[in-house]
Each structure stands twice: as structure tokens, then as C-alpha cells.
Coordinates of C-alpha atoms and ligand atoms in Angstrom, one line a residue:
X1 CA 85.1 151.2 91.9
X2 CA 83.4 150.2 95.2
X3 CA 86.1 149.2 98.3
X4 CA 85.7 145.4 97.9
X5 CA 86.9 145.5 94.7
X6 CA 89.6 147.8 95.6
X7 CA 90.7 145.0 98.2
X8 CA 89.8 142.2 96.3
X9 CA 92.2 143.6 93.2
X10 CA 94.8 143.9 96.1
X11 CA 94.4 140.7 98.0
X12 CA 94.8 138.6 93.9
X13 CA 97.6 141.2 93.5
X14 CA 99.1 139.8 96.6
X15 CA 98.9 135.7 95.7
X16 CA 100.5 136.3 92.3
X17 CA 103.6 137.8 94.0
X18 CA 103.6 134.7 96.9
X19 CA 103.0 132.2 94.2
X20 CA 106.0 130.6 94.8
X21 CA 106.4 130.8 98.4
X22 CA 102.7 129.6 98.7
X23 CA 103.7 126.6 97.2
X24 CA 106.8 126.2 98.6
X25 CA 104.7 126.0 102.4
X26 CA 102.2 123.6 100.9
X27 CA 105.5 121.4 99.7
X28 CA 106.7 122.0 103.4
X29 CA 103.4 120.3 104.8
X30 CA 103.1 117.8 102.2
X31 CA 106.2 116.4 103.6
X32 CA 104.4 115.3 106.9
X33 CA 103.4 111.8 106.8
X34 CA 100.6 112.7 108.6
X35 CA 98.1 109.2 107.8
X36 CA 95.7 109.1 110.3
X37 CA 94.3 106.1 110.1
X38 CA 97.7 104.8 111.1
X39 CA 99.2 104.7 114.9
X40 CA 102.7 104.9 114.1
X41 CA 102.2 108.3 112.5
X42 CA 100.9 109.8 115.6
X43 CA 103.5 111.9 116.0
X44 CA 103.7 113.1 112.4
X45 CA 99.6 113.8 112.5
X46 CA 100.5 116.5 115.9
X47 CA 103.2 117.7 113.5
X48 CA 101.0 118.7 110.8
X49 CA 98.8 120.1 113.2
X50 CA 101.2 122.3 114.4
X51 CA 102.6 123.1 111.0
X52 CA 98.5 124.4 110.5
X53 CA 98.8 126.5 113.8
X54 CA 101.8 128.5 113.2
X55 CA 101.0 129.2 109.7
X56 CA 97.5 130.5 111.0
X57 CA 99.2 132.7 114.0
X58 CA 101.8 134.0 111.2
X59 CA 98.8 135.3 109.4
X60 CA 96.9 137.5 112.1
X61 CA 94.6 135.4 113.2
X62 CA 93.9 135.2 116.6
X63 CA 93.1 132.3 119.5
X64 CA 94.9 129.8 117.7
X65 CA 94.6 126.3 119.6
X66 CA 95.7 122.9 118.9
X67 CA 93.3 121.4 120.3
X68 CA 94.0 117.7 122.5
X69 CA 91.2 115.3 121.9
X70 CA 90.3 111.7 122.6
X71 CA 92.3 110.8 118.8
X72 CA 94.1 113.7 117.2
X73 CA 93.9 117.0 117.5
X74 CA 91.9 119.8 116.4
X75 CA 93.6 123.3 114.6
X76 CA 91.0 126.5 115.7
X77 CA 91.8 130.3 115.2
X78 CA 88.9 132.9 115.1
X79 CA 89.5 136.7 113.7
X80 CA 85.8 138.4 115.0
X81 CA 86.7 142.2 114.9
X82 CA 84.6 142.6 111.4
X83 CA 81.9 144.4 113.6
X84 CA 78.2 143.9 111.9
X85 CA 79.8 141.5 109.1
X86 CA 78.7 137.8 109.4
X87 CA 80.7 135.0 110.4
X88 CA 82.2 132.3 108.5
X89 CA 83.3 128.9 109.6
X90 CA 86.3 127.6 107.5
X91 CA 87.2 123.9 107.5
X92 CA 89.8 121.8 105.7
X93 CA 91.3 118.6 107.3
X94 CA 95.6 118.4 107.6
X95 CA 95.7 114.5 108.0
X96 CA 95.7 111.9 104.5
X97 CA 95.3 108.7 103.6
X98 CA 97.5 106.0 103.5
X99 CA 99.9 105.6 100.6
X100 CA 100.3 101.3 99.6
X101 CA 100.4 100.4 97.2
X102 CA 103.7 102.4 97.4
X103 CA 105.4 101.0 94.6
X104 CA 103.0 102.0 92.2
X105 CA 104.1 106.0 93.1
X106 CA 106.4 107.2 90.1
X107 CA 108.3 109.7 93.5
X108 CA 108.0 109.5 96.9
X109 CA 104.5 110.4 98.5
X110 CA 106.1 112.4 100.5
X111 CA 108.8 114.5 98.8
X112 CA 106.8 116.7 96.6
X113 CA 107.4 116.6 92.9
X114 CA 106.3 118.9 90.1
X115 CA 105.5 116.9 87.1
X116 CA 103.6 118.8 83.9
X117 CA 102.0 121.6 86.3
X118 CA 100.8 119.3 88.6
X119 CA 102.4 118.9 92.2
X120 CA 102.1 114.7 93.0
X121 CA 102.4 114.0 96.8
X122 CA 100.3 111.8 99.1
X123 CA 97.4 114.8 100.5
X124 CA 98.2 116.9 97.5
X125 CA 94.9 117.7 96.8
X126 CA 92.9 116.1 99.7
X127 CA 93.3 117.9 101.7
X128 CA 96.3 119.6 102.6
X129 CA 96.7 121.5 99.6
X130 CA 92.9 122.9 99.7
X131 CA 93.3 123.5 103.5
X132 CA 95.9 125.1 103.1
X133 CA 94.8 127.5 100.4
X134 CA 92.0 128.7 102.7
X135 CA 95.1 129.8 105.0
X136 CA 96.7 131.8 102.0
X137 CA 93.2 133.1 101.2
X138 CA 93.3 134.4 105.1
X139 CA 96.5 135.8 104.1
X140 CA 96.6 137.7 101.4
X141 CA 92.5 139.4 102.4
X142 CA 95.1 140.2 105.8
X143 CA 97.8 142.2 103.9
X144 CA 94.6 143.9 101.3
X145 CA 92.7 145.6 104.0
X146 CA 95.9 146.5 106.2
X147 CA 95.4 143.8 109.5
X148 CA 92.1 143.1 109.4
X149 CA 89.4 140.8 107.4
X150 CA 86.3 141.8 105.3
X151 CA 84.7 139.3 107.2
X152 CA 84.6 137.5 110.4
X153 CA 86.0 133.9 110.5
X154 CA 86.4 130.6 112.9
X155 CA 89.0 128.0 111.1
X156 CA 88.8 124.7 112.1
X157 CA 91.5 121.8 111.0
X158 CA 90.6 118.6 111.5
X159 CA 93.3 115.5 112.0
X160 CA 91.2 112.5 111.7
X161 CA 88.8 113.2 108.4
X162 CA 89.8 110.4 106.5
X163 CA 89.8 107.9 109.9
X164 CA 86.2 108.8 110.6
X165 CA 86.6 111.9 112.2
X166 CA 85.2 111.1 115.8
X167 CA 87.0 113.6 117.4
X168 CA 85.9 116.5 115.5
X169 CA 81.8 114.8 116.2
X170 CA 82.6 115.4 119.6
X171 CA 84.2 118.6 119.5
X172 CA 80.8 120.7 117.1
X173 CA 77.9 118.8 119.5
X174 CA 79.9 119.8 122.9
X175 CA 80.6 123.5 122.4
X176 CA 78.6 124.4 119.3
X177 CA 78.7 128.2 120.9
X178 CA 81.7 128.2 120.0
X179 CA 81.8 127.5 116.1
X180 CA 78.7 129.8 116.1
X181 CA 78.8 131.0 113.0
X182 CA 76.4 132.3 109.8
X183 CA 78.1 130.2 107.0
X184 CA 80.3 127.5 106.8
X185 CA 83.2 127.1 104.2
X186 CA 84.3 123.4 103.4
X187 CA 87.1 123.2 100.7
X188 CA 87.5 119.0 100.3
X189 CA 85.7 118.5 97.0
X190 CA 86.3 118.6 93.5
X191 CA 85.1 119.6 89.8
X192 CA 83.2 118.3 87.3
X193 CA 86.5 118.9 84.5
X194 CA 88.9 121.0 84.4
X195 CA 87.8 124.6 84.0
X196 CA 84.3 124.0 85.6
X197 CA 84.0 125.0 88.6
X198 CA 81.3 123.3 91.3
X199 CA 79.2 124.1 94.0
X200 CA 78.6 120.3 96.0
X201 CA 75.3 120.7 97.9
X202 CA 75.3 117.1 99.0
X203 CA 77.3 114.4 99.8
X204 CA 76.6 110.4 100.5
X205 CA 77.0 109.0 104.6
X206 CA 79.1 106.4 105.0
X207 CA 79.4 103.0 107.5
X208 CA 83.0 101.4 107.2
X209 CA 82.9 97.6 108.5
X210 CA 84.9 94.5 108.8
X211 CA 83.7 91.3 108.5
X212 CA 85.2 88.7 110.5
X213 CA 84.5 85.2 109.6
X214 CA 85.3 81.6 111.8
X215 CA 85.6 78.4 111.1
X216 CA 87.2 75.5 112.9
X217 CA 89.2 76.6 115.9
X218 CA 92.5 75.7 114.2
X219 CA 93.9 75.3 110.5
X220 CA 92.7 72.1 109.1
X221 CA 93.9 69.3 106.4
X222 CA 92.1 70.1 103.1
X223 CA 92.3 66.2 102.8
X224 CA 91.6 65.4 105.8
X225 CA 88.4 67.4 106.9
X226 CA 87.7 68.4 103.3
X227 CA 84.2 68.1 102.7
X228 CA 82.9 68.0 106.4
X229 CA 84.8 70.7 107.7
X230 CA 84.0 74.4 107.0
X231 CA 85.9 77.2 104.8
X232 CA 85.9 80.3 106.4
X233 CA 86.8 82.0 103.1
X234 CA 84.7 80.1 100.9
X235 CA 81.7 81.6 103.4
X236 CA 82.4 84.7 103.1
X237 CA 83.0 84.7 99.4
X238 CA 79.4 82.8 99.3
X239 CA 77.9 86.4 101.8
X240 CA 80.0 88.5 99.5
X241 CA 77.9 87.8 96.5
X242 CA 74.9 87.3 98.4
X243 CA 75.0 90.8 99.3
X244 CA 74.8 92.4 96.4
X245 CA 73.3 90.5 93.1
X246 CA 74.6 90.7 89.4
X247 CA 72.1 93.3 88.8
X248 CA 73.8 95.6 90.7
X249 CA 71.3 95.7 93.6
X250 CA 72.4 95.5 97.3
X251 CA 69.8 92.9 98.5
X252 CA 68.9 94.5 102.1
X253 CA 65.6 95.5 100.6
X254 CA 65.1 98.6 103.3
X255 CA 67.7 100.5 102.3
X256 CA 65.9 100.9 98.8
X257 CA 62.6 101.5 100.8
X258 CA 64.4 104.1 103.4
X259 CA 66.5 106.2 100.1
X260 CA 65.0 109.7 100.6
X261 CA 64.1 110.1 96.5
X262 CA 65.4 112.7 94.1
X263 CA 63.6 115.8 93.7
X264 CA 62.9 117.5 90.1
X265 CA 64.2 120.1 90.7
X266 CA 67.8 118.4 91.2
X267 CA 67.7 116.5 87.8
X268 CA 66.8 120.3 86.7
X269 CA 69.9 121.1 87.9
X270 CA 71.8 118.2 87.2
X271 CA 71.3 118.5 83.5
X272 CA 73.0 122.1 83.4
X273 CA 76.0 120.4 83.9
X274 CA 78.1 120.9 81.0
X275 CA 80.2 118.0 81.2
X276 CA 79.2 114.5 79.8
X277 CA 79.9 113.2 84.0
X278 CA 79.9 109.4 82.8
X279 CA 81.8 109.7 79.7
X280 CA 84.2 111.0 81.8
X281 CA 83.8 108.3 84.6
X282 CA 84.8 105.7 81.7
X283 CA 87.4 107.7 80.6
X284 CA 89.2 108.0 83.8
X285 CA 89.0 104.0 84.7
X286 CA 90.1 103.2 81.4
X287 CA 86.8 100.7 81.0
X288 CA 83.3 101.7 78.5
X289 CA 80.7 100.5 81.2
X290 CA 79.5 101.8 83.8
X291 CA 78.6 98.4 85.8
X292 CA 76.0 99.0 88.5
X293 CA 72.3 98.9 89.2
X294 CA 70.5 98.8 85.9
X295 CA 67.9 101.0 84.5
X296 CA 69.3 104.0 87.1
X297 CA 71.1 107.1 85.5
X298 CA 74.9 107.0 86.2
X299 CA 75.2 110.0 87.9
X300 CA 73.0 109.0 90.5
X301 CA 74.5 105.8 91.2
X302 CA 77.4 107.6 91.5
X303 CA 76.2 110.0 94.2
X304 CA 72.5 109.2 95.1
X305 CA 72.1 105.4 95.5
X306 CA 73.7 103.9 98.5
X307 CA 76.5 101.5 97.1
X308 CA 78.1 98.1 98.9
X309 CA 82.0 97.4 98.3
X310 CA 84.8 95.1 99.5
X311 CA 87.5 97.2 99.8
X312 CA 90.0 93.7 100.7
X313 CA 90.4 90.4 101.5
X314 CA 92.7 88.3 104.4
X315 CA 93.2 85.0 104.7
X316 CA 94.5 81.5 104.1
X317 CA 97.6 80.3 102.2
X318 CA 99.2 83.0 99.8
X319 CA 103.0 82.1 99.7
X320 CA 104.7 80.2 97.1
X321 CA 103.7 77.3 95.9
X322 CA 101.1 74.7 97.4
X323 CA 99.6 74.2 101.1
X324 CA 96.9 72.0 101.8
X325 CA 94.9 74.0 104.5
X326 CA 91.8 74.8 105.0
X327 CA 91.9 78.0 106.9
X328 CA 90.5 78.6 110.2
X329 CA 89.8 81.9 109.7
X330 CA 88.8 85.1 107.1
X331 CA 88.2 89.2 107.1
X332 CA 86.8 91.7 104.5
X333 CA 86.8 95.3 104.6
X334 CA 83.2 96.1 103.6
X335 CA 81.6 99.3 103.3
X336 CA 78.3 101.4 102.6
X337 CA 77.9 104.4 101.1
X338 CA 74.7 106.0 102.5
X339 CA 72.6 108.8 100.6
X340 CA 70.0 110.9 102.8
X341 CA 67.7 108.8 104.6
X342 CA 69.7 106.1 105.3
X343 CA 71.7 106.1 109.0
X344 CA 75.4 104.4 109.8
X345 CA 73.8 102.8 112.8
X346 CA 70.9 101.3 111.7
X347 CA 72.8 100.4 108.2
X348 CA 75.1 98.1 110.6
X349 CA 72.3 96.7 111.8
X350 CA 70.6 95.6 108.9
X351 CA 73.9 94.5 107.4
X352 CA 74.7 92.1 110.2
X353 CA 71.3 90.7 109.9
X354 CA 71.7 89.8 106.3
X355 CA 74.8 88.2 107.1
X356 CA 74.0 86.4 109.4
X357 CA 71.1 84.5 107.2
X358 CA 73.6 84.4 104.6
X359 CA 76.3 82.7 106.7
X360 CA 76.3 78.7 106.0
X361 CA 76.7 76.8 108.8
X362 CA 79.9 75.9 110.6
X363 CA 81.2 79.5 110.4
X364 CA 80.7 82.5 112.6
X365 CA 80.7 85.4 111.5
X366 CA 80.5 88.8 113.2
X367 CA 80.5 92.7 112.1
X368 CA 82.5 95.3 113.3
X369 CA 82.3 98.9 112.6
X370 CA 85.4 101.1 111.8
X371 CA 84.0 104.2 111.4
X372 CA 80.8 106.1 110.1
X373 CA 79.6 109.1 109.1
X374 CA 76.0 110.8 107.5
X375 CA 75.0 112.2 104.8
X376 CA 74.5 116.1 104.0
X377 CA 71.6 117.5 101.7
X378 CA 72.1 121.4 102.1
X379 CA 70.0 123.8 100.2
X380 CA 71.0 125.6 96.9
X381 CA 68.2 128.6 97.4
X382 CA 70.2 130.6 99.8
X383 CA 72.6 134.1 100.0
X384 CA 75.7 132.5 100.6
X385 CA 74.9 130.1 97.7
X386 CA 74.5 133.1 95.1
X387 CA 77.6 134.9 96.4
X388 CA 79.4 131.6 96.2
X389 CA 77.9 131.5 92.3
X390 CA 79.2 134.6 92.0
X391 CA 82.8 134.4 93.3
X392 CA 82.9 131.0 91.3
X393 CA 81.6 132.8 87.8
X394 CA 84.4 136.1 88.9
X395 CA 86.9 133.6 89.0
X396 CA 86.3 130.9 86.5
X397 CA 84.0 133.1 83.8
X398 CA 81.7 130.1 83.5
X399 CA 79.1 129.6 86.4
X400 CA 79.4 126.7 88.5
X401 CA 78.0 123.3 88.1
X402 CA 75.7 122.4 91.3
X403 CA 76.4 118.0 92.3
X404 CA 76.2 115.9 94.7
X405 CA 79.3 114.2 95.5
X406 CA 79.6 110.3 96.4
X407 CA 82.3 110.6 98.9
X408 CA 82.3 111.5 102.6
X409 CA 82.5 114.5 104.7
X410 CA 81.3 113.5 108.0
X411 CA 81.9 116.8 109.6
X412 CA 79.1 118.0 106.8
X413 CA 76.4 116.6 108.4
X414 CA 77.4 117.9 112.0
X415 CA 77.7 121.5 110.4
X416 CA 74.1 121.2 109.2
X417 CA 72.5 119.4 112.1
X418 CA 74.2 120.7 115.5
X419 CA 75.2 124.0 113.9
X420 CA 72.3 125.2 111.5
X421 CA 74.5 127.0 109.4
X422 CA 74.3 126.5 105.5
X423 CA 77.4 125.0 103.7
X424 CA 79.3 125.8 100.7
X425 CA 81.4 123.1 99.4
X426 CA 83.5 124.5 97.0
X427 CA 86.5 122.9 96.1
X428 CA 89.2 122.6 93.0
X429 CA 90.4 119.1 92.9
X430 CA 89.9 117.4 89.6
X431 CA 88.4 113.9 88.5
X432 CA 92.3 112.7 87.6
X433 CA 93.7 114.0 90.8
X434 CA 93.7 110.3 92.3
X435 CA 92.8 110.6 95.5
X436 CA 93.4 108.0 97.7
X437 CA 95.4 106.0 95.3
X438 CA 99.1 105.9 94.3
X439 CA 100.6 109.5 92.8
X440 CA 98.0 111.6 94.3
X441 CA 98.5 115.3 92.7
X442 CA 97.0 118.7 93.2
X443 CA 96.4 120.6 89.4
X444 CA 99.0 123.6 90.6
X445 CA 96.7 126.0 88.7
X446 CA 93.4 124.9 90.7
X447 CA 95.6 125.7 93.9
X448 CA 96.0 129.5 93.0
X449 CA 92.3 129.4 91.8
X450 CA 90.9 128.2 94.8
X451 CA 92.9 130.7 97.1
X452 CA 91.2 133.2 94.7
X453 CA 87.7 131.7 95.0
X454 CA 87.8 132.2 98.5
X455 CA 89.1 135.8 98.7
X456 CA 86.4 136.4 96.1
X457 CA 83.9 134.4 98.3
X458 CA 84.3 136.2 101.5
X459 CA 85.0 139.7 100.2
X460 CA 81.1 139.2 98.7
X461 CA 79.8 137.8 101.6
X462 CA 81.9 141.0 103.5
X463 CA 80.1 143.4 101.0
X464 CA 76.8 142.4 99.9
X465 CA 73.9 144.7 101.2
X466 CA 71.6 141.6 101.2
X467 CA 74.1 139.7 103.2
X468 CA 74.5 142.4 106.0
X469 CA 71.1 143.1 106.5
X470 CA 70.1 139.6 107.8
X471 CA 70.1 139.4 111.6
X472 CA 73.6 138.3 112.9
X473 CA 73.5 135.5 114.3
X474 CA 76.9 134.7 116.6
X475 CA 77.9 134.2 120.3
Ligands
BES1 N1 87.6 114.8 100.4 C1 87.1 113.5 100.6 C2 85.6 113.4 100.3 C3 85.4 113.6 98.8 C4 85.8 112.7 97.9 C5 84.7 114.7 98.4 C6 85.5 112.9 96.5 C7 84.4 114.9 97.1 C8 84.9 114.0 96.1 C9 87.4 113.0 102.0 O1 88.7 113.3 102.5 C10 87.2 111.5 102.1 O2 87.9 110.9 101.5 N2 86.4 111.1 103.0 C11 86.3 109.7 103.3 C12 85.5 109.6 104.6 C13 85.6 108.3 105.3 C14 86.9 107.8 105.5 C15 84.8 108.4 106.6 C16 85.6 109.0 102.2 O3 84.8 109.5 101.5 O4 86.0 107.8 102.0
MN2 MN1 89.2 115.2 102.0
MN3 MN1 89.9 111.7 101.5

């Protein structure tokens, strides 16, 4: 038996016996509301990023910052004594999501309950419970090879992820010597089903906007001004629908014309998939369509082709009973989802032209971007790829399905771009975990397997001839 597996054996000896306080910290975070997208839970966001912090000085490693920024902060810690061995950047984000509709949650989003092997809490499994895994994977490689780490690493915690992280943006193009690194390690995805594991190499941009729409300067009589004065919300339903057509098709006819295509060789790859991805799609929303562009496979609607969607509508009279207004004003939440090829900035800029010749006239409407992010295509033909494939097979004893995801990891892109590292998304949440929406869980298994994945991940990348021989590359 060579060394590494020596550790390894010791480090996946060491998360059985801390399986239950491993948890027990997770339930400890999981109880800071930390929503970033909301100001009032400022406090709770620097919470959890101090939670992160201690947990990572606790474990040996070494420079640990929380980091002040223009929105909330950063977590960083670096452990760089593995002399010769390359560098890997890990990266989770601490802060979640809002939790309304709250009274749809069967407990509290955030008092942690154990229901069936799962553990429900708002961040459960995105990301807290996957950040934090990478933190017990530090661990227990700490306590196998007596203080130190097979390999070298930089962790860095984001706080805004799920508000558009601008901080982070900031942060990876003003002191990229400092996250120089050979690899980067991103565990905020999921799996195809339970049991298969997945390797994301790509994931879809996105621009978050808000449509504002005007009409008269104050409330109006619906009997009154009815049918000279304008509806604000009747507009906007009218741009809506203009926007994208019963076919499916979003009709700002450049974003078709700017898609970067889909090679061959990832429809090769889609098709070893072993799970039937839109059977399971259907199954999940409880519907047997898949409504969308016609004639265009599924799964790449799902991950390749940029989508439009209203994510909620203000305005007007919704109390009891009757009021004869015409409203003065209207807003919907509208985003983009943006495959390669297509930018959040000129996106905007094509959306607000469309808009505005779909407007009808006595209303005013204007566009204004919440937040944005781009797209990440990384390749699958690299050495960090196969040892990921091969910690992934180790731990699973199926090999991993490669994907593209449809959601958004705008930190990806930034990795890729400022960094020029390759990325491994590898992550254990599962197509019922409900991100985002009401009782949000984390699959307790796919907790103690992704802890595992990653000790197996890095004590390859630690051990692999082929690995040590390239030229290092860090600061
Ligand atoms: N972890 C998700 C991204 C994700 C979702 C990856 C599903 C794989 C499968 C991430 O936390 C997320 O939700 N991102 C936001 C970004 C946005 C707010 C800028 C998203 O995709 O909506
Ligand atoms: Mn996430
Ligand atoms: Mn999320």
C-alpha cells in the first residue's frame, strides 16, 4: 500500500468517528440566518462568516481573514507548506437565500430538523452544508498526515453568492497573486440522481433585472379615465408576452445569433449520462411536459439555451374585495439566463431595447439591473479532471456523469478568466434538495460523501506523478 492510501484510509477513518459532531457544526451554522440578499441580516451574514473563520483556524489552517468589503465579507485561509505539491483553491459560499414563502416550510428554516435521513434547513445543501464539508475534508486530511496537508490549499468563502456576488468580482481581479493557485475546487452543484455522481464543466451567466413601468402620475378612476388613460400593468403584461412567444422563443433575435453552439463532442458526453435527465425533470415538478422552445433537446434548454423568466409581479389593487383604480404604477422581476457567448451587459442592453418598442404608449418604462454574472465553459481534457474522475469513481464505484448546469456561479467565470486555473465543480446536492424554495434539505448521506470526495480528490492530486511533474505555478 502506497502512503496516500495509507492517509486516505486514515483521513475516511477519521469522518466516520466525527460523524456526528460534523453534523452537529453544520446544524450550528445552519442556524444563522445569514440571507444576503437581505439588509436586515447584515449582521447574521458577518456571523456566519465568522462561524467559517473559527472553524477554519480550529483546523490548522493558517492566515485566516475575514475579509471587509464594499457588501459582505470574504472568509480566506491558505495552508502552503506542501513543498513541490500544487495548489488548490477551495470555494463554497456561507450566505443563502431567502426563505418566503415561509409558511409552506413543514419546521423552521432555521432550526435544523432531521426528517428520513435528510437534514431540512434554509442553506442545507446550498451552500452551507457543501462549504462546510470542504472544512471537514481540511480536517480530517489534517489529523491523517499528523499537521499538515497532502496538498497545498487557499479557501475562499464568499458572503454574497446568491446576491450577485460583487464583492468576491472585486476581490479575484484586484489581487489575483494572491488566490494563485494550480486548480480550483467549487462544491455548489449537484447530481444527476441519487448515487451518480457529477463532474459540472459549465454553467449558464446570468442578468437579474426589474422592470419598472409608469403610467399616469397618480392612481386614476377606472371609470373615469378608463379607456383614455393608461394601465401600467396591463403594459407590462402586453411586454411580458411580447418577450418571449408561445413557441418558447425569447424574441431578441441576437441572443440566438450570439449562443456559442454545442460541440459533438459534448452530446458525446451527454449521452453517457445514465439517468433519463428529463423524465426526471417531470418527475420532480409533478407535470409530463417539458414546455419550452420546440424542436430543442431538453437538456439543453435546461442548461445551454439562454432562458427569459418573471420571477414576480407588484402592483395595483390586491385587498379584499373591489377598487376601481387604475394603477399608476407596476414592477416585474425579470431575468436571463445566459450560456457562453452571451454577456450580462450587453443582454441588458438588448433587453431594454426590446422593451422599449414593446411598450404602448402612455407608459414609461425603464430597466434596472440587480445583479449579473457570466457563464463558465471549462475543459474536461485535463489532470485534475481525471483525478477528479477518479476520486468520484473511489468514492461512488460508478464514474461520474460530466453536465452542464443551468444555474449560476458567477465566481466561476472569474476563476477561469482572471485566474487561469481549471475548475472542478463537484458537488452532492440532489435534483429534490429544493434549493431556493420552501424546506430546503441536504441528503445527510451526500454530506459524508462529499467530505470523502474531496479527501479523495486532493490526496490524488497530492500523489499523482503526472500531477507533480507539471511546472508549479504559484506566487
Ligand atoms: N449553487 C447555486 C447554483 C447552482 C444551482 C448550481 C443549481 C448547480 C445547480 C448558486 O448558489 C445559485 O443559486 N446561484 C444563483 C446566482 C445568482 C443569484 C446570481 C442562481 O443561479 O440563481
Ligand atoms: Mn450555491
Ligand atoms: Mn443558490
Amino acid at each position: 500500500m502506497s502512503t496516500s492510501d495509507t492517509t486516505t484510509g486514515a483521513a475516511l477513518a477519521y469522518v466516520e468517528q466525527h460523524r456526528d459532531a460534523f453534523l452537529e457544526e453544520l446544524k450550528a451554522l445552519l442556524r444563522i440566518p445569514s440571507i444576503s440578499t437581505l439588509p436586515e441580516h447584515k449582521q447574521d451574514v458577518e456571523r456566519a462568516a465568522q462561524f467559517v473563520a473559527d472553524a477554519l483556524t480550529r483546523t490548522g489552517i493558517e492566515n485566516v481573514n475575514v475579509i471587509k468589503t464594499a457588501g459582505h465579507p470574504l472568509v480566506y485561509g491558505e495552508w502552503l507548506k506542501a513543498e513541490g505539491k500544487p495548489t488548490v483553491l477551495l470555494y463554497g459560499h456561507y450566505d443563502v437565500q431567502p426563505v418566503d414563502p415561509r409558511d409552506q416550510w413543514l419546521s423552521d428554516p432555521f432550526e435544523p430538523e432531521i426528517r428520513n435521513d435528510n437534514l431540512y434547513a434554509r442553506g442545507a445543501v446550498d451552500d452551507k452544508g457543501q462549504m462546510y464539508g470542504l472544512v471537514k475534508a481540511l480536517e480530517s486530511l489534517m489529523h491523517a498526515h499528523n499537521g499538515s496537508l497532502p496538498v497545498n490549499v487557499r479557501v475562499l468563502i464568499e458572503g454574497e453568492e446568491e446576491a450577485g456576488g460583487e464583492a468576491i468580482e472585486a476581490y479575484v481581479k484586484e489581487h489575483p497573486e494572491r488566490l494563485a493557485s494550480d486548480v480550483a475546487l467549487v462544491a455548489d452543484t449537484g447530481m444527476p440522481a441519487p448515487g451518480v455522481p457529477s463532474l459540472v464543466y459549465g454553467l449558464r451567466g446570468i442578468i437579474y433585472t426589474e422592470i419598472h413601468a409608469q403610467g399616469a402620475r397618480h392612481d386614476l378612476h377606472s371609470g373615469e379615465f378608463g379607456g383614455v388613460g393608461p394601465n401600467p400593468i396591463h403594459a407590462l403584461a402586453l411586454v411580458l408576452a411580447g418577450l418571449k412567444g408561445a413557441d418558447g422563443k425569447i424574441t431578441i433575435p441576437e441572443l440566438y445569433e450570439r449562443l456559442q453552439p454545442v460541440t459533438d463532442e459534448e452530446r458525446a458526453l451527454w449521452k453517457r449520462n445514465p439517468v433519463d435527465v428529463p423524465a426526471e425533470m417531470m418527475k420532480e415538478m409533478g407535470i409530463d411536459v417539458l414546455p419550452g422552445e420546440e424542436g430543442i433537446d431538453p437538456i439543453e434548454r435546461a442548461t445551454a439555451r439562454p432562458t427569459l423568466e418573471v420571477h414576480g409581479i407588484k402592483g395595483g389593487f390586491i385587498g379584499d374585495g373591489s377598487k376601481t383604480v387604475i394603477p399608476a404604477e407596476a414592477t416585474a422581476k425579470v431575468s436571463l439566463r445566459l450560456p457562453p457567448g452571451l454577456r450580462p451587459a450587453e443582454v441588458l442592453a438588448l433587453l431594454e431595447k426590446r422593451v422599449a418598442e414593446l411598450c404602448p404608449p402612455g407608459v414609461k418604462m425603464t430597466v434596472h439591473e440587480i445583479n449579473g454574472g457570466d457563464a463558465v465553459l471549462v475543459p474536461v481534457d485535463n489532470i485534475f479532471m481525471r483525478a477528479a474522475e477518479q476520486a468520484l469513481e473511489q468514492e461512488w464505484g460508478t464514474p461520474p456523469a460530466y453536465e452542464r448546469s443551468g444555474g449560476s456561479i458567477p465566481v466561476g467565470a472569474l476563476f477561469d478568466s482572471e485566474l487561469h486555473v481549471p475548475i472542478i465543480f463537484m458537488g452532492t446536492g440532489l435534483p429534490d434538495d429544493n434549493i431556493h424554495a420552501p424546506n430546503e434539505k441536504y441528503h445527510i448521506p451526500n454530506y459524508y460523501h462529499l467530505i470523502r470526495q474531496v479527501i479523495r480528490f486532493l490526496e490524488i492530486v497530492g500523489s499523482d506523478p503526472a500531477i507533480l511533474s507539471r511546472p508549479a505555478k504559484q506566487s
